[in-house]
Amino acid sequence: MKKTYLLFCTVFFLQILYSQEPFIANAYLRNSTSLNGYWKYIVDPYENGFYNYRYEPFENLKPTGNGAFFTNAKRKDFADLVEYDFDKMDSLQVPGDWNSQKEKLYYYEGTVWYKKSFDYVKKDTKNRVFIYFGGANYETDIYLNGKKLGKHIGGFTPFQFEISHLLKEKDNFIIVKVDNKRTKEGVPTLNTDWWNYGGITRDVKLIETPETYITDYQIQLDVKNQNIISGKIKLSGTTKANTNVVLEIDELDIKQTFTTDKEGRINFKIKNNNISYWSPSNPKLYKVILRTHQDQVIDSIGFRTIEAKESTILLNGESIFLKGISIHEESPIKGGRSASIEDAIQLLEYAKSLGCNYVRLAHYPHNEHMVRMADKMGMLVWEENPVYWTIDWNNSKTYANAQNQMAEVIHRDKNRASVIIWSMANETPTSKARNKFLNQLLQFTRTKDSTRLISAALEIQEHPTLPNTKTIMDSFADAVDILSFNQYIGWYDGTPEKCATINWKINQNKPVIISEFGGGAKFGLHGIKEDRWTEEYQEFLYQENLKMLSRIEQLSGMSPWILVDFKSPRRVLPGIQDNFNRKGLISEKGEKKKAFFVLQNYYKSK
Ligand code: GCB
C-alpha cells in the first residue's frame, strides 16, 4: 500500500514537473522583447529566501511573510522587518554565468536569486505573452509579480511560461531562483570534467502572440523521397481547429493552404523537383513562411537527408567522411560559458579553419546560436544529452530528467539541417540498469525524431582472444545507428608509441566515429616528443593516433578531444593546467598548438 502510494506520488510529481506546454517553436526568430542585460542578484547559499527557519518553503505558507525573496518585499513602515533589498544589490549580466563575472562566485555552487523589473504594453489586449528562457543552470524557480510561474530542471535547454494573466503595463518584477548544486540523482551527476557554471546562462525574452498561434512545426525532406517536403504544424489557442495555415517557400514556388484538424494539427507532403540540398559545401537555407489570419512565423530551413547504410554515412544519398572536432560551450572571447552569437561564430570559424565539416557539441545541448550558425556555415552537428559517466541508473526521476532534456533539445532543434546525430550518453559503464536506461532513452528519441541518427560515445575493450587488439563489447552498440567511442591510447593508455602496436577488430557493421582521442599540451611549452605536456608530445600523439585509426575498416569520421582548452576543477597541475583541461588544439587565448596543424593536414588529405 505504502509502495503504491509512493509510486503514485512520484509519477504525479514528475507529471507536474514535465507536463508544461512545450516552449514555442522558433523562439529564436520570432518577434520578441529582450530581458537580457543587468539583473540584481542575491547570493543565498542556505536558501534562506526560499525556506523559513523550520525549513518549510515560503511558497507553501499563507501568508508568505516578508522572508520570501520572490515577493520582493519592501519595508512599509518604521516597524516593518525586511532583511533583504534587491534594489540595493549589485548586478549580474544576463545571459552569463556568475562564476566568471564575480571573483567571489568562481567556485560557487548553490542558489542565486535574480531580479529584473520591466514595463510591457501589449500590441493587442487580446494577445498572449510568454516569458522564454534559453537556459539556466541547473534548477530554476520562476516568479512574476510575486506569483510562482513554475520550475524547470536541466541546465541546457529552453523553457517558457505564459504570463498573460499576471502581466501589468508598469512595474512588473520577475524573480528567478537559480541553483547549480550538483546532485547524485542529477543529469549530469556529481562528477564531470567541466566547470559547473551557474546562472541564467542564455537569453531571456518576452514573446507576444495572438490568442491562437503557431506553437510548433517540423518541416523537412521526406526520409524516403528527396523530392518531397513533408511536415507537421500545430496551433495552440481557442480557435486552433479548422483554421487555415498558409505555407510559403517563394524560392521553390510553393504556396499552399492547409486546414487544421480538431486538435489544431496539420500533416502535409509537397512534391518539388527543384530543391537544392543542404550540405557542408552548399549550406542552402530556404525562407519558409507559415501564416494564419492572425499569426506569422518565418524560419530558415535547409533540406537534406541523412542515413547510415552498413558502414557508411550518407548525406543526401552520398557517402561522407565526418571531419570533426569536439567543442565545449566555452567562450574563446571572454572566457566562461559562451552565450553570444559572436562566441558561436568564433568557435565554428576555428573548426572551419581546421578543415572540419562536422562538430560534436559536448557534453550537453549548447546554446541555439551554435546550431543556427552551423546551419548557415554548413557544419554538421552531433548533439548530446548530459548522461555522463556515472548516472543514478535505477532512479526513475533521473531517467525522467534525462528524457525531458532529450525532448527539449529535439523540440528546439528539429528544424536544423545541420543536426544529424542525437547522442544518448558519454562513457557510461555497462550494466543491466544502464542498458535499460539507455535503451529506453533511445526508443524515446526515435519516437520523437525518426529522421536523425542515434549514437553514444562508448568505451573500448581488449579483445578477449586476439593480442594487442581493441574491440567494442557493449550491447548498446547493437542499438545505435552509428558506433562511436572514445579512446585515449597515447595519453591515459600508454604513450604515443603504443599506437603502432594496436589492431582493431570491430564486429559491428556500422559507420564508426571516433568521438574522442587526444592528449594535453600547454601552448608555448616545447621539448622532445616524449615529454608530456609539450606541444611536441601532443603533435606526436596526433600523428600516431591518426595512423592507428586509419586501420579501422568502418572509419567514417572523428571528433578529437578538443578544439579549445576548457575550464575544469579536476585539472589542478600548477603552471600547466591551472584549472584548464589542456587537450585543446587551441589555447583559451586563441593560440594554435602544433597538433592543430597535424589534424588540419589530415583533413586536407581526406
Ligand atoms: C573523456 C571525457 C571528457 C574528458 C576527457 C579528458 O573521456 O569524455 O569529458 O574531458 O576524457 O580530458 O579526460
Coordinates of C-alpha atoms and ligand atoms in Angstrom, one line a residue:
M1 CA 0.0 0.0 0.0
K2 CA 2.7 2.4 1.1
K3 CA 4.8 1.5 -2.0
T4 CA 1.8 2.1 -4.4
Y5 CA 1.2 5.4 -2.8
L6 CA 4.9 6.4 -3.1
L7 CA 4.9 5.4 -6.8
F8 CA 1.7 7.4 -7.3
C9 CA 3.3 10.4 -5.7
T10 CA 6.5 10.1 -7.8
V11 CA 4.5 9.8 -11.1
F12 CA 2.3 12.7 -10.1
F13 CA 5.2 14.9 -9.2
L14 CA 7.0 14.0 -12.5
Q15 CA 3.9 14.8 -14.5
I16 CA 3.6 18.2 -12.9
L17 CA 7.3 19.0 -13.4
Y18 CA 7.5 17.9 -17.0
S19 CA 4.0 18.5 -18.4
Q20 CA 4.1 22.2 -19.0
E21 CA 3.1 23.1 -22.6
P22 CA 6.3 22.9 -24.6
F23 CA 8.0 26.1 -25.5
I24 CA 7.1 27.8 -28.7
A25 CA 8.9 26.7 -31.9
N26 CA 11.4 29.2 -33.3
A27 CA 11.5 31.5 -30.4
Y28 CA 14.9 32.3 -31.9
L29 CA 13.5 34.3 -34.8
R30 CA 10.1 35.3 -33.6
N31 CA 9.5 39.0 -32.7
S32 CA 10.3 39.4 -29.1
T33 CA 11.4 41.8 -26.4
S34 CA 14.7 41.0 -24.8
L35 CA 15.1 40.9 -21.0
N36 CA 18.8 40.5 -21.3
G37 CA 21.1 43.0 -19.5
Y38 CA 21.7 43.7 -15.9
W39 CA 19.7 41.8 -13.2
K40 CA 20.0 42.5 -9.5
Y41 CA 21.1 39.4 -7.5
I42 CA 21.3 38.0 -4.0
V43 CA 23.7 35.0 -3.2
D44 CA 21.8 32.6 -0.9
P45 CA 23.8 29.5 0.0
Y46 CA 21.3 28.5 2.7
E47 CA 18.2 29.1 0.5
N48 CA 17.2 31.5 3.2
G49 CA 14.8 33.3 0.8
F50 CA 13.1 30.1 -0.1
Y51 CA 12.7 28.2 3.3
N52 CA 11.7 29.6 6.7
Y53 CA 13.6 28.6 9.8
R54 CA 11.7 25.3 10.1
Y55 CA 12.8 24.6 6.5
E56 CA 9.3 24.9 5.1
P57 CA 9.1 26.6 1.7
F58 CA 7.6 30.0 1.9
E59 CA 5.6 29.4 -1.2
N60 CA 3.5 26.8 0.8
L61 CA 2.8 29.3 3.6
K62 CA -0.1 31.7 4.0
P63 CA 0.7 34.5 4.5
T64 CA 4.0 34.1 2.8
G65 CA 5.7 36.6 5.0
N66 CA 8.5 39.1 4.4
G67 CA 11.2 36.5 4.3
A68 CA 10.3 35.1 0.9
F69 CA 12.6 36.7 -1.6
F70 CA 10.2 36.2 -4.5
T71 CA 7.8 38.7 -3.1
N72 CA 10.4 41.5 -3.4
A73 CA 9.2 42.8 -0.1
K74 CA 9.8 46.5 0.8
R75 CA 9.7 48.0 4.2
K76 CA 6.3 49.5 4.6
D77 CA 6.6 51.5 7.9
F78 CA 9.1 52.1 10.7
A79 CA 8.4 48.8 12.4
D80 CA 8.4 46.6 9.4
L81 CA 11.1 44.0 9.2
V82 CA 12.5 43.1 5.8
E83 CA 16.0 41.6 5.7
Y84 CA 16.8 42.0 2.0
D85 CA 16.5 44.5 -0.7
F86 CA 17.1 43.6 -4.3
D87 CA 17.3 47.2 -5.5
K88 CA 20.3 47.9 -3.3
M89 CA 22.2 44.9 -4.6
D90 CA 24.9 44.5 -7.2
S91 CA 24.1 43.2 -10.7
L92 CA 24.9 40.3 -12.9
Q93 CA 24.8 40.3 -16.7
V94 CA 22.2 38.0 -18.3
P95 CA 22.9 35.9 -20.3
G96 CA 26.1 34.8 -18.5
D97 CA 27.4 32.5 -15.8
W98 CA 28.1 34.0 -12.4
N99 CA 31.4 32.2 -11.9
S100 CA 33.3 34.2 -14.4
Q101 CA 31.5 37.5 -13.7
K102 CA 32.3 37.8 -10.0
E103 CA 35.5 36.6 -8.4
K104 CA 33.7 35.6 -5.2
L105 CA 31.5 33.3 -7.2
Y106 CA 34.2 31.5 -9.1
Y107 CA 33.7 28.2 -7.2
Y108 CA 30.2 28.9 -6.0
E109 CA 27.6 26.1 -6.3
G110 CA 24.2 26.9 -4.8
T111 CA 21.4 29.4 -5.1
V112 CA 21.5 32.8 -6.5
W113 CA 18.3 35.0 -6.8
Y114 CA 17.9 37.3 -9.8
K115 CA 15.5 40.2 -10.2
K116 CA 14.6 42.4 -13.0
S117 CA 11.8 45.0 -13.3
F118 CA 10.1 45.9 -16.6
D119 CA 7.1 47.6 -18.2
Y120 CA 5.3 46.0 -21.0
V121 CA 2.4 47.2 -23.2
K122 CA 0.8 44.5 -25.3
K123 CA 0.3 45.3 -29.0
D124 CA -3.2 44.0 -28.7
T125 CA -5.1 43.4 -25.4
K126 CA -6.3 40.0 -26.6
N127 CA -2.7 38.8 -27.3
R128 CA -0.8 36.3 -25.1
V129 CA 2.6 36.8 -23.7
F130 CA 5.2 34.2 -22.7
I131 CA 8.5 34.5 -20.9
Y132 CA 11.1 32.4 -22.6
F133 CA 14.5 31.3 -21.1
G134 CA 17.1 29.9 -23.4
G135 CA 18.6 28.1 -20.4
A136 CA 19.6 28.4 -16.8
N137 CA 21.8 26.0 -14.9
Y138 CA 20.6 23.9 -13.1
E139 CA 17.3 24.1 -11.3
T140 CA 15.2 27.2 -11.8
D141 CA 12.2 28.6 -9.9
I142 CA 10.5 31.5 -11.6
Y143 CA 8.1 34.1 -10.1
L144 CA 6.4 37.0 -11.7
N145 CA 4.9 39.8 -9.6
G146 CA 5.2 37.6 -6.5
K147 CA 3.4 34.6 -8.1
K148 CA 5.1 31.3 -9.0
L149 CA 5.2 30.6 -12.7
G150 CA 6.9 27.2 -12.3
K151 CA 10.1 25.3 -12.0
H152 CA 12.5 23.9 -14.6
I153 CA 15.1 21.2 -14.2
G154 CA 18.0 20.9 -16.6
G155 CA 20.8 23.3 -17.3
F156 CA 21.0 23.4 -21.1
T157 CA 17.5 23.6 -22.7
P158 CA 14.9 26.2 -23.0
F159 CA 11.6 26.6 -21.1
Q160 CA 8.8 29.1 -21.1
F161 CA 5.7 30.2 -19.1
E162 CA 2.7 32.1 -20.1
I163 CA 2.4 35.3 -18.2
S164 CA -0.7 36.9 -19.9
H165 CA -2.7 36.7 -16.7
L166 CA -0.1 38.3 -14.4
L167 CA 1.4 40.9 -16.7
K168 CA 0.9 44.7 -16.0
E169 CA 1.7 47.6 -18.1
K170 CA 4.1 49.1 -15.4
D171 CA 6.5 47.8 -12.8
N172 CA 6.5 44.1 -13.3
F173 CA 9.2 42.3 -11.4
I174 CA 10.5 38.9 -12.4
I175 CA 12.4 36.9 -9.8
V176 CA 14.3 33.8 -10.6
K177 CA 16.0 31.4 -8.2
V178 CA 18.8 29.5 -9.9
D179 CA 20.5 26.7 -8.2
N180 CA 23.5 24.9 -9.7
K181 CA 24.2 22.5 -6.9
R182 CA 25.4 19.1 -8.2
T183 CA 23.4 16.1 -7.0
K184 CA 23.8 12.4 -7.2
E185 CA 20.4 12.0 -9.0
G186 CA 21.1 14.8 -11.4
V187 CA 21.8 14.7 -15.2
P188 CA 24.8 15.2 -15.2
T189 CA 25.5 13.9 -11.8
L190 CA 28.2 14.8 -9.1
N191 CA 31.2 14.2 -11.3
T192 CA 32.1 15.9 -14.6
D193 CA 35.2 17.1 -16.3
W194 CA 34.0 20.6 -17.0
W195 CA 33.1 23.7 -15.0
N196 CA 29.8 23.7 -13.3
Y197 CA 28.8 27.2 -14.4
G198 CA 25.7 28.6 -12.6
G199 CA 23.3 31.3 -13.7
I200 CA 20.9 32.4 -16.3
T201 CA 23.3 31.5 -19.0
R202 CA 21.2 32.1 -22.1
D203 CA 18.8 34.8 -23.4
V204 CA 15.6 35.7 -21.7
K205 CA 12.8 37.2 -23.7
L206 CA 9.1 38.1 -23.9
I207 CA 7.2 36.7 -26.8
E208 CA 3.8 38.1 -27.7
T209 CA 1.4 36.0 -29.9
P210 CA -2.2 36.3 -30.9
E211 CA -4.6 34.2 -28.9
T212 CA -4.4 31.4 -31.3
Y213 CA -0.8 31.0 -32.6
I214 CA 1.6 28.7 -34.4
T215 CA 3.1 26.8 -31.5
D216 CA 5.1 24.1 -33.3
Y217 CA 6.2 22.8 -36.7
Q218 CA 8.6 20.4 -38.2
I219 CA 9.4 20.8 -41.9
Q220 CA 12.0 18.7 -43.7
L221 CA 12.8 16.5 -46.6
D222 CA 10.9 13.3 -46.7
V223 CA 13.2 10.4 -45.5
K224 CA 12.1 8.2 -48.3
N225 CA 11.7 10.6 -51.2
Q226 CA 14.1 13.5 -51.8
N227 CA 11.5 15.3 -54.0
I228 CA 9.0 15.6 -51.2
I229 CA 9.0 18.2 -48.4
S230 CA 7.0 16.8 -45.5
G231 CA 5.9 18.4 -42.3
K232 CA 3.7 18.9 -39.3
I233 CA 2.2 22.1 -38.0
K234 CA 0.4 22.7 -34.7
L235 CA -1.7 25.6 -33.5
S236 CA -2.5 26.5 -29.9
G237 CA -5.5 28.5 -28.7
T238 CA -9.2 28.6 -28.7
T239 CA -9.6 28.7 -32.5
K240 CA -7.0 26.1 -33.3
A241 CA -9.4 23.7 -35.0
N242 CA -10.4 24.2 -38.7
T243 CA -8.1 27.1 -39.2
N244 CA -6.2 27.8 -42.4
V245 CA -2.4 27.9 -42.4
V246 CA -0.5 29.1 -45.5
L247 CA 2.9 27.7 -46.1
E248 CA 5.2 29.7 -48.4
I249 CA 8.6 28.9 -49.8
D250 CA 9.0 31.5 -52.5
E251 CA 12.2 30.3 -54.0
L252 CA 10.6 26.9 -54.7
D253 CA 7.3 28.4 -55.9
I254 CA 5.5 26.8 -53.0
K255 CA 2.4 28.5 -51.7
Q256 CA -0.2 26.1 -50.2
T257 CA -3.0 26.4 -47.8
F258 CA -3.8 23.6 -45.3
T259 CA -6.6 23.4 -42.7
T260 CA -6.1 22.2 -39.1
D261 CA -7.9 19.2 -37.7
K262 CA -9.8 19.2 -34.3
E263 CA -6.6 19.2 -32.4
G264 CA -5.2 22.1 -34.3
R265 CA -2.8 19.9 -36.3
I266 CA -1.7 19.6 -39.9
N267 CA 0.4 16.9 -41.6
F268 CA 1.4 17.6 -45.2
K269 CA 3.6 16.5 -48.1
I270 CA 4.6 18.7 -51.0
K271 CA 6.2 17.5 -54.1
N272 CA 9.0 19.6 -55.6
N273 CA 11.7 18.7 -58.1
N274 CA 13.8 21.9 -57.7
I275 CA 15.2 21.5 -54.2
S276 CA 18.8 22.4 -53.7
Y277 CA 20.0 20.1 -51.0
W278 CA 21.7 21.4 -47.9
S279 CA 25.3 20.2 -47.3
P280 CA 28.6 21.5 -46.0
S281 CA 29.5 22.6 -49.5
N282 CA 26.1 24.0 -50.2
P283 CA 24.5 25.3 -46.9
K284 CA 21.4 26.4 -48.7
L285 CA 18.6 27.7 -46.4
Y286 CA 15.2 28.5 -47.7
K287 CA 13.0 31.2 -46.3
V288 CA 9.9 29.4 -45.0
I289 CA 6.8 31.3 -44.0
L290 CA 3.9 30.0 -42.1
R291 CA 0.8 32.2 -41.8
T292 CA -2.6 32.2 -40.3
H293 CA -5.0 35.0 -40.4
Q294 CA -3.6 36.2 -37.0
D295 CA 0.0 34.9 -36.8
Q296 CA 3.1 34.6 -38.9
V297 CA 6.4 32.7 -38.4
I298 CA 9.5 32.9 -40.6
D299 CA 12.2 30.4 -40.5
S300 CA 15.4 29.5 -42.5
I301 CA 15.3 25.8 -43.2
G302 CA 17.7 23.6 -45.1
F303 CA 16.6 20.3 -46.8
R304 CA 18.8 17.2 -46.7
T305 CA 18.6 13.5 -45.8
I306 CA 20.9 11.6 -43.6
E307 CA 21.3 7.8 -43.3
A308 CA 23.6 5.1 -42.0
K309 CA 23.9 2.3 -44.6
E310 CA 26.1 -0.6 -43.5
S311 CA 29.3 1.1 -42.6
T312 CA 28.8 4.4 -44.5
I313 CA 27.1 7.6 -43.6
L314 CA 25.1 9.0 -46.5
L315 CA 24.3 12.7 -46.7
N316 CA 21.7 13.3 -49.5
G317 CA 22.5 9.7 -50.6
E318 CA 26.2 10.3 -51.0
S319 CA 28.9 8.9 -48.7
I320 CA 30.5 11.5 -46.4
F321 CA 33.5 11.4 -44.0
L322 CA 32.9 13.4 -40.9
K323 CA 35.9 15.7 -40.4
G324 CA 35.1 16.8 -36.9
I325 CA 36.2 18.2 -33.6
S326 CA 34.6 18.2 -30.1
I327 CA 33.7 21.5 -28.6
H328 CA 32.7 22.6 -25.1
E329 CA 30.4 25.6 -24.7
E330 CA 33.0 28.0 -23.5
S331 CA 33.7 31.5 -24.8
P332 CA 37.0 31.9 -26.6
I333 CA 36.4 35.6 -26.5
K334 CA 35.9 36.4 -22.8
G335 CA 36.0 33.0 -21.0
G336 CA 33.2 31.4 -19.2
R337 CA 30.1 29.9 -20.7
S338 CA 29.6 31.1 -24.2
A339 CA 26.3 32.8 -24.8
S340 CA 26.6 35.2 -27.7
I341 CA 26.3 34.8 -31.4
E342 CA 29.9 36.1 -31.7
D343 CA 31.1 33.2 -29.5
A344 CA 29.3 30.7 -31.7
I345 CA 30.8 32.2 -34.8
Q346 CA 34.3 32.2 -33.3
L347 CA 34.1 28.6 -32.3
L348 CA 32.8 27.4 -35.6
E349 CA 35.3 29.6 -37.5
Y350 CA 38.1 27.8 -35.6
A351 CA 36.6 24.5 -36.6
K352 CA 36.3 25.6 -40.2
S353 CA 39.9 26.7 -40.2
L354 CA 40.8 23.2 -39.0
G355 CA 39.1 21.9 -42.1
C356 CA 36.1 20.5 -40.3
N357 CA 32.7 19.7 -41.9
Y358 CA 31.4 18.4 -38.5
V359 CA 31.4 19.3 -34.8
R360 CA 30.5 17.3 -31.7
L361 CA 28.8 19.6 -29.3
A362 CA 29.9 18.0 -26.0
H363 CA 28.6 17.1 -23.4
Y364 CA 25.1 18.8 -23.2
P365 CA 23.0 20.8 -25.6
H366 CA 24.8 24.0 -26.5
N367 CA 23.0 27.4 -26.9
E368 CA 20.9 27.8 -30.0
H369 CA 23.3 30.2 -31.7
M370 CA 25.6 27.2 -32.3
V371 CA 23.1 25.2 -34.4
R372 CA 21.8 28.3 -36.1
M373 CA 25.3 29.3 -37.2
A374 CA 26.1 25.6 -38.1
D375 CA 23.1 25.7 -40.4
K376 CA 24.4 28.9 -42.1
M377 CA 28.1 27.8 -42.2
G378 CA 27.5 24.3 -43.4
M379 CA 28.7 22.4 -40.4
L380 CA 27.2 19.0 -39.5
V381 CA 26.4 18.6 -35.8
W382 CA 26.3 15.9 -33.1
E383 CA 24.1 17.0 -30.1
E384 CA 24.4 15.3 -26.8
N385 CA 22.4 14.5 -23.7
P386 CA 24.4 15.1 -20.4
V387 CA 24.1 11.4 -19.4
Y388 CA 27.8 11.5 -18.5
W389 CA 29.9 8.8 -16.7
T390 CA 28.0 7.5 -13.7
I391 CA 24.3 8.2 -13.5
D392 CA 21.8 7.0 -11.0
W393 CA 20.6 4.4 -13.4
N394 CA 17.9 2.9 -11.2
N395 CA 16.3 6.2 -10.3
S396 CA 13.0 7.0 -12.1
K397 CA 13.4 10.7 -11.5
T398 CA 16.9 10.6 -13.0
Y399 CA 15.5 8.9 -16.1
A400 CA 12.6 11.3 -16.4
N401 CA 15.1 14.2 -16.2
A402 CA 17.3 12.8 -18.9
Q403 CA 14.3 12.1 -21.2
N404 CA 13.0 15.6 -20.6
Q405 CA 16.3 17.1 -21.6
M406 CA 16.3 15.0 -24.8
A407 CA 12.7 16.0 -25.6
E408 CA 13.6 19.7 -25.1
V409 CA 16.7 19.7 -27.3
I410 CA 14.8 17.8 -30.1
H411 CA 11.9 20.2 -29.7
R412 CA 14.3 23.2 -30.1
D413 CA 16.5 21.9 -33.0
K414 CA 14.3 19.5 -35.1
N415 CA 14.2 22.0 -37.9
R416 CA 18.0 22.4 -38.2
A417 CA 19.5 20.7 -41.2
S418 CA 22.9 20.8 -39.5
V419 CA 21.9 18.5 -36.7
I420 CA 22.3 14.9 -37.8
I421 CA 23.1 12.9 -34.7
W422 CA 21.4 12.6 -31.3
S423 CA 23.9 11.2 -28.7
M424 CA 22.4 9.5 -25.7
A425 CA 25.4 9.4 -23.4
N426 CA 29.1 9.6 -22.8
E427 CA 31.4 6.9 -21.4
T428 CA 28.8 5.2 -19.3
P429 CA 29.9 1.9 -17.6
T430 CA 27.9 -1.1 -18.9
S431 CA 25.4 -2.8 -16.6
K432 CA 21.9 -4.1 -16.8
A433 CA 20.4 -1.0 -15.3
R434 CA 22.4 1.3 -17.6
N435 CA 21.4 -0.7 -20.7
K436 CA 17.8 -0.5 -19.7
F437 CA 18.1 3.3 -19.2
L438 CA 19.9 4.0 -22.4
N439 CA 17.6 1.7 -24.5
Q440 CA 14.6 3.4 -23.1
L441 CA 16.1 6.8 -23.9
L442 CA 16.9 5.6 -27.4
Q443 CA 13.4 4.3 -28.1
F444 CA 12.0 7.6 -26.8
T445 CA 14.3 9.6 -29.1
R446 CA 13.3 7.5 -32.1
T447 CA 9.6 8.2 -31.5
K448 CA 10.3 11.9 -31.1
D449 CA 12.5 12.1 -34.2
S450 CA 12.9 9.2 -36.6
T451 CA 14.8 11.2 -39.2
R452 CA 18.2 11.5 -37.5
L453 CA 20.9 9.1 -36.5
I454 CA 21.4 7.9 -32.9
S455 CA 24.7 7.3 -31.2
A456 CA 26.5 7.5 -27.9
A457 CA 30.2 7.9 -27.0
L458 CA 31.1 4.4 -25.8
E459 CA 34.3 2.9 -24.5
I460 CA 36.8 0.3 -26.0
Q461 CA 37.8 -3.1 -24.6
E462 CA 40.6 -5.5 -25.0
H463 CA 39.7 -8.2 -27.5
P464 CA 39.2 -11.4 -25.5
T465 CA 41.4 -13.6 -27.7
L466 CA 43.4 -11.5 -30.1
P467 CA 46.5 -9.9 -28.5
N468 CA 47.0 -6.1 -28.8
T469 CA 43.6 -5.8 -30.3
K470 CA 40.9 -3.4 -29.3
T471 CA 37.2 -4.0 -29.8
I472 CA 33.7 -2.9 -28.7
M473 CA 31.9 -5.2 -26.3
D474 CA 28.8 -3.3 -25.3
S475 CA 25.3 -4.4 -26.1
F476 CA 24.2 -0.8 -26.6
A477 CA 26.5 -0.8 -29.7
D478 CA 23.8 -3.0 -31.3
A479 CA 21.1 -0.4 -30.7
V480 CA 22.8 2.7 -32.1
D481 CA 22.9 3.7 -35.8
I482 CA 26.5 5.0 -35.5
L483 CA 29.1 3.3 -33.4
S484 CA 31.1 5.9 -31.6
F485 CA 33.7 5.5 -28.9
N486 CA 36.3 7.5 -27.0
Q487 CA 39.9 6.1 -26.8
Y488 CA 43.0 7.6 -25.2
I489 CA 45.9 5.5 -26.4
G490 CA 49.0 7.6 -26.0
W491 CA 47.6 9.6 -23.1
Y492 CA 45.8 7.6 -20.4
D493 CA 46.7 4.3 -22.0
G494 CA 50.5 4.3 -22.7
T495 CA 52.5 6.7 -24.7
P496 CA 52.0 7.6 -28.4
E497 CA 54.5 4.8 -29.5
K498 CA 51.8 2.3 -28.4
C499 CA 49.5 3.3 -31.3
A500 CA 51.8 1.4 -33.7
T501 CA 51.2 -1.9 -31.9
I502 CA 47.4 -1.7 -31.8
N503 CA 45.0 -3.5 -34.1
W504 CA 41.2 -3.1 -34.3
K505 CA 38.6 -5.8 -34.6
I506 CA 35.2 -4.2 -34.7
N507 CA 32.4 -6.6 -35.5
Q508 CA 29.5 -4.3 -35.8
N509 CA 28.8 -3.5 -39.4
K510 CA 28.1 0.2 -38.8
P511 CA 29.8 3.5 -39.5
V512 CA 32.4 4.2 -36.8
I513 CA 33.1 7.7 -35.5
I514 CA 35.9 8.2 -33.0
S515 CA 34.1 10.5 -30.7
E516 CA 37.3 11.4 -28.7
F517 CA 41.1 11.0 -28.7
G518 CA 43.7 13.4 -27.6
G519 CA 46.2 14.5 -25.1
G520 CA 47.2 17.6 -23.2
A521 CA 49.7 20.3 -24.1
K522 CA 50.4 23.7 -22.7
F523 CA 50.7 26.2 -25.5
G524 CA 54.3 27.5 -25.8
L525 CA 55.8 24.7 -23.9
H526 CA 58.4 23.0 -26.1
G527 CA 60.6 19.9 -25.7
I528 CA 61.2 16.4 -27.1
K529 CA 58.2 14.5 -28.4
E530 CA 58.5 12.1 -25.4
D531 CA 58.0 14.9 -22.9
R532 CA 54.3 15.1 -21.7
W533 CA 52.6 18.5 -21.8
T534 CA 54.8 19.8 -24.6
E535 CA 53.3 20.8 -27.9
E536 CA 55.6 18.2 -29.5
Y537 CA 54.2 15.4 -27.4
Q538 CA 50.6 16.3 -28.4
E539 CA 51.7 16.6 -32.1
F540 CA 53.3 13.2 -32.0
L541 CA 50.2 11.8 -30.3
Y542 CA 48.0 13.1 -33.1
Q543 CA 50.4 11.7 -35.8
E544 CA 50.4 8.2 -34.3
N545 CA 46.7 8.2 -33.5
L546 CA 45.7 9.2 -37.0
K547 CA 47.8 6.3 -38.4
M548 CA 46.4 3.9 -36.0
L549 CA 42.8 4.9 -36.5
S550 CA 43.0 4.6 -40.3
R551 CA 43.3 0.9 -39.7
I552 CA 39.7 0.8 -38.7
E553 CA 37.8 -0.5 -41.7
Q554 CA 34.5 1.2 -40.9
L555 CA 36.0 4.6 -40.0
S556 CA 33.5 7.2 -41.1
G557 CA 34.6 10.2 -39.1
M558 CA 36.1 11.6 -35.9
S559 CA 35.8 14.4 -33.4
P560 CA 39.1 14.5 -31.4
W561 CA 39.2 16.0 -27.9
I562 CA 39.1 19.0 -28.1
L563 CA 39.0 22.4 -30.0
V564 CA 39.9 24.8 -27.2
D565 CA 41.4 24.3 -23.7
F566 CA 38.5 24.5 -21.2
K567 CA 38.0 25.0 -17.5
S568 CA 37.7 22.0 -15.2
P569 CA 38.1 21.8 -11.5
R570 CA 39.6 18.4 -11.9
R571 CA 42.7 19.9 -13.6
V572 CA 44.9 21.4 -10.9
L573 CA 48.5 20.9 -12.0
P574 CA 50.2 24.2 -11.3
G575 CA 52.0 26.0 -14.2
I576 CA 50.4 23.6 -16.7
Q577 CA 46.7 23.2 -16.1
D578 CA 45.8 25.8 -13.6
N579 CA 42.1 24.7 -13.8
F580 CA 42.2 24.1 -17.5
N581 CA 41.9 20.8 -19.4
R582 CA 44.8 21.3 -21.8
K583 CA 43.7 18.8 -24.5
G584 CA 42.7 21.7 -26.7
L585 CA 44.3 22.2 -30.2
I586 CA 43.9 25.9 -29.4
S587 CA 44.7 27.6 -26.1
E588 CA 42.0 29.6 -24.3
K589 CA 43.7 32.7 -25.6
G590 CA 43.2 31.6 -29.2
E591 CA 46.8 30.3 -29.9
K592 CA 47.1 27.3 -32.1
K593 CA 49.2 24.4 -30.9
K594 CA 51.3 22.2 -33.2
A595 CA 48.8 19.3 -33.2
F596 CA 46.2 21.7 -34.8
F597 CA 48.3 21.6 -38.0
V598 CA 48.6 17.8 -37.9
L599 CA 44.9 17.4 -37.9
Q600 CA 44.4 20.2 -40.4
N601 CA 46.8 18.4 -42.8
Y602 CA 45.0 15.1 -42.3
Y603 CA 41.6 16.7 -43.0
K604 CA 43.1 18.4 -46.2
S605 CA 44.1 14.9 -47.4
K606 CA 40.6 13.5 -46.9
Ligands
GCB1 C1 36.9 11.8 -21.6 C2 35.6 12.6 -21.4 C3 35.8 14.1 -21.5 C4 37.1 14.4 -20.7 C5 38.3 13.7 -21.4 C6 39.6 14.0 -20.7 O1 36.8 10.7 -22.0 O2 34.6 12.2 -22.2 O3 34.7 14.7 -20.9 O4 37.3 15.8 -20.6 O5 38.0 12.4 -21.4 O6 40.2 15.0 -21.0 O7 40.0 13.2 -19.8

